Tab-separated table of C-alpha atoms in Angstrom:
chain	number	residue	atom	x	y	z
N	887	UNK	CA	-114.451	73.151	-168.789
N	888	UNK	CA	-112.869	75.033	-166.050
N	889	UNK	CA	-109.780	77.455	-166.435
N	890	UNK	CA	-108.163	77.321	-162.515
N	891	UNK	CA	-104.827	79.999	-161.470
N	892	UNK	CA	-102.992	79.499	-158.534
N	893	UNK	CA	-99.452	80.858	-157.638
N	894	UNK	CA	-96.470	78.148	-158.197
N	895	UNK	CA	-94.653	78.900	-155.163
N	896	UNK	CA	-94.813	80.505	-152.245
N	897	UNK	CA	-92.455	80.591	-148.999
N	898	UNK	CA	-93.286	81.882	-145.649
N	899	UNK	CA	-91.946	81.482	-141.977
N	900	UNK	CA	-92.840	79.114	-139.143
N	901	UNK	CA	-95.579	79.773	-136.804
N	902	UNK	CA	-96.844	82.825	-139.377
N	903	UNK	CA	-100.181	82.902	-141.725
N	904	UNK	CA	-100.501	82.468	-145.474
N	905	UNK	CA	-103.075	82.623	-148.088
N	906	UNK	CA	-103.053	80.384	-150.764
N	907	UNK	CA	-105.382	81.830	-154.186
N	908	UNK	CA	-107.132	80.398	-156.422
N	909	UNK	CA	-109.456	81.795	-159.173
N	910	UNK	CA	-111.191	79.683	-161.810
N	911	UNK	CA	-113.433	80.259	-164.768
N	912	UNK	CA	-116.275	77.459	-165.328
N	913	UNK	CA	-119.425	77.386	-167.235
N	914	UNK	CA	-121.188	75.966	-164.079
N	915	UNK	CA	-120.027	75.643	-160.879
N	916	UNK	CA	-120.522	72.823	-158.562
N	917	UNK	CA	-118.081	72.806	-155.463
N	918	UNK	CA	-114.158	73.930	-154.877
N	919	UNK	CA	-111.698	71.084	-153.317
N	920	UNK	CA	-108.289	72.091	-151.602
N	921	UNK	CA	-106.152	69.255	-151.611
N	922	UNK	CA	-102.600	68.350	-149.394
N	923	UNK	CA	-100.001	67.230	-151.123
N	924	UNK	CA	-96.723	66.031	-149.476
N	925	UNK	CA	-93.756	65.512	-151.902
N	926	UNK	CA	-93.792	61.139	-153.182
N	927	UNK	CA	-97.126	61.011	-151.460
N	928	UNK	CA	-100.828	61.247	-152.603
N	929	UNK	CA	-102.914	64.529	-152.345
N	930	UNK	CA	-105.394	64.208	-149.250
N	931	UNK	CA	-108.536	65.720	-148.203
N	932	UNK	CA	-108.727	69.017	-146.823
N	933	UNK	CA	-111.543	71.468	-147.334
N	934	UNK	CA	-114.585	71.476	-149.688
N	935	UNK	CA	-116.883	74.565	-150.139
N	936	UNK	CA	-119.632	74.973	-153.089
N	937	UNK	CA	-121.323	78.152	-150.837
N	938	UNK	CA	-119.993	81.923	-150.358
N	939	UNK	CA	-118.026	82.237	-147.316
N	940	UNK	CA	-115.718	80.608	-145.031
N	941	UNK	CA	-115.314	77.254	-143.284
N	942	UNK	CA	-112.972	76.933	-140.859
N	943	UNK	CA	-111.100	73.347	-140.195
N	944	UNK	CA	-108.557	73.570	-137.096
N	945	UNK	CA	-105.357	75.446	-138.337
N	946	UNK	CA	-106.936	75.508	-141.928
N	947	UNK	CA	-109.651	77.591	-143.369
N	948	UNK	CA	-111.414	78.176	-146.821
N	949	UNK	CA	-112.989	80.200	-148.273
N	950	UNK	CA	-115.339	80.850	-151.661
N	951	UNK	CA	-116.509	83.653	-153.444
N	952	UNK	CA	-118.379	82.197	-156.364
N	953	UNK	CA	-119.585	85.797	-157.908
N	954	UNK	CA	-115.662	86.893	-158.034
N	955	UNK	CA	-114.737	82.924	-159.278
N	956	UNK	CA	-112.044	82.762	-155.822
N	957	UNK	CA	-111.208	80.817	-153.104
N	958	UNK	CA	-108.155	80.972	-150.689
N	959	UNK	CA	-106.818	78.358	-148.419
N	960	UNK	CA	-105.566	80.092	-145.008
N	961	UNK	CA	-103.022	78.497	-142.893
N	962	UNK	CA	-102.192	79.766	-139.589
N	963	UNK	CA	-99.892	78.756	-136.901
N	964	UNK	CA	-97.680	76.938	-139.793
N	965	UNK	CA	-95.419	74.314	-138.914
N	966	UNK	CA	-92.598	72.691	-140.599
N	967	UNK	CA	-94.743	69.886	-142.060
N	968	UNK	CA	-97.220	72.173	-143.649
N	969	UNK	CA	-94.413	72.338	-146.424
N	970	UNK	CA	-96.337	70.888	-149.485
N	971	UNK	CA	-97.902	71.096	-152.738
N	972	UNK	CA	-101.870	72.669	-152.331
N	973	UNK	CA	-104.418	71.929	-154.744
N	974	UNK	CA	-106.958	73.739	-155.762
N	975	UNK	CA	-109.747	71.941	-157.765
N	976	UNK	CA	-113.170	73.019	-158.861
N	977	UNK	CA	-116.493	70.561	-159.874
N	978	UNK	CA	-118.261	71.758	-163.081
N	979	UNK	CA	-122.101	71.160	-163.437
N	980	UNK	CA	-122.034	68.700	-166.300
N	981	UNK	CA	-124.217	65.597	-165.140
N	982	UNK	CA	-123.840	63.357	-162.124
N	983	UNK	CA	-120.388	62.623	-162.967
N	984	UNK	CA	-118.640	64.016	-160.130
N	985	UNK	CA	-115.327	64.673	-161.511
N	986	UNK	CA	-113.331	68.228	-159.818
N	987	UNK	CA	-110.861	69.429	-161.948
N	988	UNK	CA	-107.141	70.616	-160.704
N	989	UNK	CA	-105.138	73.660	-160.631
N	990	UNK	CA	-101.144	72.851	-160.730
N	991	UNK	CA	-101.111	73.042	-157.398
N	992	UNK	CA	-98.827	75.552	-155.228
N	993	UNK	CA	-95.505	74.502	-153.302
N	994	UNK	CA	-95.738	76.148	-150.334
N	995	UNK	CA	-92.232	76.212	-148.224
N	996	UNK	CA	-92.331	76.790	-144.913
N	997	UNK	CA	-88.812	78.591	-143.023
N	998	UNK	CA	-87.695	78.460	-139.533
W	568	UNK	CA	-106.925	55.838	-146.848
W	569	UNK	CA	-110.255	54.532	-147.750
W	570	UNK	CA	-109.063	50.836	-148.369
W	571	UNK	CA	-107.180	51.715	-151.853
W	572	UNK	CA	-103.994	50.193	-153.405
W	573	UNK	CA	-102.458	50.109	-156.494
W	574	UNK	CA	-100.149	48.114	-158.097
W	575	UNK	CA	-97.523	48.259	-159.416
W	576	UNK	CA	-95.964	50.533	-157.067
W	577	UNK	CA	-92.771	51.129	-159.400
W	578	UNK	CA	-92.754	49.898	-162.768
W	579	UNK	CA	-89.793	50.537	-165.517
W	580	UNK	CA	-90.822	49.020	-168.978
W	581	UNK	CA	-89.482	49.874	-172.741
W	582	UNK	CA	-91.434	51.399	-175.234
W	583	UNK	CA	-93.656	49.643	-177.222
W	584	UNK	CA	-94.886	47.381	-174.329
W	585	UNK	CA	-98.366	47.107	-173.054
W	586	UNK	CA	-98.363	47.824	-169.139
W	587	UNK	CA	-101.797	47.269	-166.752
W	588	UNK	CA	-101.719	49.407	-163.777
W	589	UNK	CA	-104.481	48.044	-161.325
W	590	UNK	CA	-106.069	49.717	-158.549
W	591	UNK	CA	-108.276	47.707	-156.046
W	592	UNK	CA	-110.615	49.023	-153.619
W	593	UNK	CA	-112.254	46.743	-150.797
W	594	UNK	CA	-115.260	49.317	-149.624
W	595	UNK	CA	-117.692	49.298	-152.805
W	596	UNK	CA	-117.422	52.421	-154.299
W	597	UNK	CA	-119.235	53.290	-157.178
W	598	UNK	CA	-116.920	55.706	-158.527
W	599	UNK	CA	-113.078	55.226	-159.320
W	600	UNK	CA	-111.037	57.302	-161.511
W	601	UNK	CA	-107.560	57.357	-163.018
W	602	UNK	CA	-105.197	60.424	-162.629
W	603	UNK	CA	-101.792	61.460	-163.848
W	604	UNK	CA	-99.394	63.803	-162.072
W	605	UNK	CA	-96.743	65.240	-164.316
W	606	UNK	CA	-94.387	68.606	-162.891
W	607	UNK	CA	-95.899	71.564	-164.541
W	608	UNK	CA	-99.355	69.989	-164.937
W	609	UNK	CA	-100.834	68.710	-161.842
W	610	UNK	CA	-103.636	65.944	-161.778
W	611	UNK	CA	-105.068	65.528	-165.062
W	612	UNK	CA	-107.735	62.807	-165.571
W	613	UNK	CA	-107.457	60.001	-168.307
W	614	UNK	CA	-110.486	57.727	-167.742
W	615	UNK	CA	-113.042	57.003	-164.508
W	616	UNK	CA	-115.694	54.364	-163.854
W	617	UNK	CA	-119.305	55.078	-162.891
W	618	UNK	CA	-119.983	51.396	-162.412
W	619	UNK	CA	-119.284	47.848	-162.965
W	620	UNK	CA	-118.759	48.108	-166.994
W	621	UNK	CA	-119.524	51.733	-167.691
W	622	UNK	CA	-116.531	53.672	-167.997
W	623	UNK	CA	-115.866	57.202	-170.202
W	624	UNK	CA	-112.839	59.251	-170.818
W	625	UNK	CA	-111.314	62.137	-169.528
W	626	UNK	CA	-108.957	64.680	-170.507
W	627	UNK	CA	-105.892	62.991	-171.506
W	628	UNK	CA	-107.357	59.593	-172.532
W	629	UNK	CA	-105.375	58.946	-176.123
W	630	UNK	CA	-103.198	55.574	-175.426
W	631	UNK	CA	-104.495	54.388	-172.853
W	632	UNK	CA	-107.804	52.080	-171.847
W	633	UNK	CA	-109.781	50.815	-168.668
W	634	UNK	CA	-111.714	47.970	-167.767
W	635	UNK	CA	-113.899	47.305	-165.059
W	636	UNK	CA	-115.185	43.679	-165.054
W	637	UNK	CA	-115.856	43.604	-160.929
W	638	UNK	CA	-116.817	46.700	-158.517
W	639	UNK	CA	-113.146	46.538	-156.258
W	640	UNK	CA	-110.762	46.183	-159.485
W	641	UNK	CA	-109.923	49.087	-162.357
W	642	UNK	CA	-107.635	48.428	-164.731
W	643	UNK	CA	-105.440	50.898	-166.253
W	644	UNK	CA	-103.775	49.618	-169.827
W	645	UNK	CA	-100.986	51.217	-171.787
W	646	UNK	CA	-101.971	49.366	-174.813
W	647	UNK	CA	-98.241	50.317	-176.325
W	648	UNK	CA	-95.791	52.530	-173.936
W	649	UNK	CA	-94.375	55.763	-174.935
W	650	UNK	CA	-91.686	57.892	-173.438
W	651	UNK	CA	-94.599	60.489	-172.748
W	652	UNK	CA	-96.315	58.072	-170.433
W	653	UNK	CA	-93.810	58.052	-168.297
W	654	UNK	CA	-95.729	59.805	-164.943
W	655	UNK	CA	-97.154	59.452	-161.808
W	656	UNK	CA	-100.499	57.458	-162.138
W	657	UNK	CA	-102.896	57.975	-159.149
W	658	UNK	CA	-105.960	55.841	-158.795
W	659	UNK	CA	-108.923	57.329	-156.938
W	660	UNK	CA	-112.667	57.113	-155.734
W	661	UNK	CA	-115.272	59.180	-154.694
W	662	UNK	CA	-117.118	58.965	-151.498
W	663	UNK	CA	-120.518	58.946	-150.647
W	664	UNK	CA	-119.838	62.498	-149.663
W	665	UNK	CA	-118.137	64.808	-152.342
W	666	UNK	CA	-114.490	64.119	-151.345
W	667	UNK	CA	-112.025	62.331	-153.767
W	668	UNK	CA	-109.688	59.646	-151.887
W	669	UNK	CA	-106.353	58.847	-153.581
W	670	UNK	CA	-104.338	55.605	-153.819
W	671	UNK	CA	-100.536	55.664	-152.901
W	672	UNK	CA	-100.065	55.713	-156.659
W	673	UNK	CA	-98.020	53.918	-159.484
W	674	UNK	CA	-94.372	55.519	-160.588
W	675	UNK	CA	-94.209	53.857	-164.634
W	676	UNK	CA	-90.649	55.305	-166.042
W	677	UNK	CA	-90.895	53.853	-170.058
W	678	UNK	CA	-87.223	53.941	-171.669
């Protein structure tokens, strides 16, 4: 199974940058989801890495470090309706399956 | 959205009940799964579907069951209802890429 940390909460200020963590500990690693989740809604697509490095998506970015078991979503240029719940989930090796597993997800406020 | 919907959206029911939560899908997806969302816990996953019929559990299966008779339809069933159900229930499948797609989801409040 998978063991995944990410911060509960974190505030920052329109128009800045922030860096959501996550670190995980899994047996065998098969691909790290970041999820969007708006408060009453359901969580929605946004990044998917199983390499090292970064991929960049518009305003959002992700990146994975697989030796150091770490990702971090960036957001830059935040706007008022980035304010949401992120999810970080990672995809264990055990058969064809497909299932990710989720971090609690951080609630990421966003000030004018 | 990936042509998903559940229903119920909102459901209140007394303990003891049995409850079915469906979730439909009209693009043929192999995969479907069933989710709960409680504060403090995130998604945790209590049963998915690999196929017409074949179904196995996830983390947080005890007291509940799924049936898949027909590729578009999975059942969810809360054979008896317990305060501890009450939750957030999110169906979802998998694409024929790696990303998850979610359904709007079910609110189920058990008194």
């Amino acid at each position: 199974g998978q063991n995944i940390d990410q911060p509960t909460e974190m505030t920052a200020t329109e128009g800045a940058i922030v860096q959501i963590n996550c670190t995980y500990q899994t047996s065998g690693f098969n691909g790290l989801f970041w999820y969007q989740q708006h408060a009453g809604e359901a969580p929605t697509f946004l990044s998917y890495n199983v390499l090292d490095g970064l991929e960049e998506k518009g305003r959002f970015s992700s990146f994975l470090s697989r030796s150091k078991g770490y990702s971090y979503l960036l957001l830059k240029e935040l706007q008022m309706k980035d304010s949401a719940s992120y999810l970080c989930a990672v995809r264990d090796e055990g058969g064809g399956s497909y299932i990710p597993t989720f971090g609690r997800g951080t609630s990421l406020i966003v000030h004018p | 959205d990936a042509g998903i919907t559940q229903s119920p959206r909102h459901k209140v029911t007394e303990t003891g009940t049995p409850v079915t939560l469906r979730c439909h899908q009209t693009e043929n997806h192999r995969y479907m799964y069933w989710y709960r969302q409680d504060p403090g816990h995130g998604l945790r996953l209590i049963h998915y579907s690999y196929g017409v019929k074949d179904t196995d559990k996830g983390e947080v299966s005890d007291g509940y069951s799924v049936s898949r008779s027909k590729t578009e339809d999975f059942l969810l069933t809360l054979e008896s209802a317990t305060s501890s159900q009450t939750s957030v229930y999110f169906c979802a499948i998998r694409d024929r890429g790696n990303e998850q797609f979610f359904g709007p989801g079910t609110r189920l409040t058990v008194l």
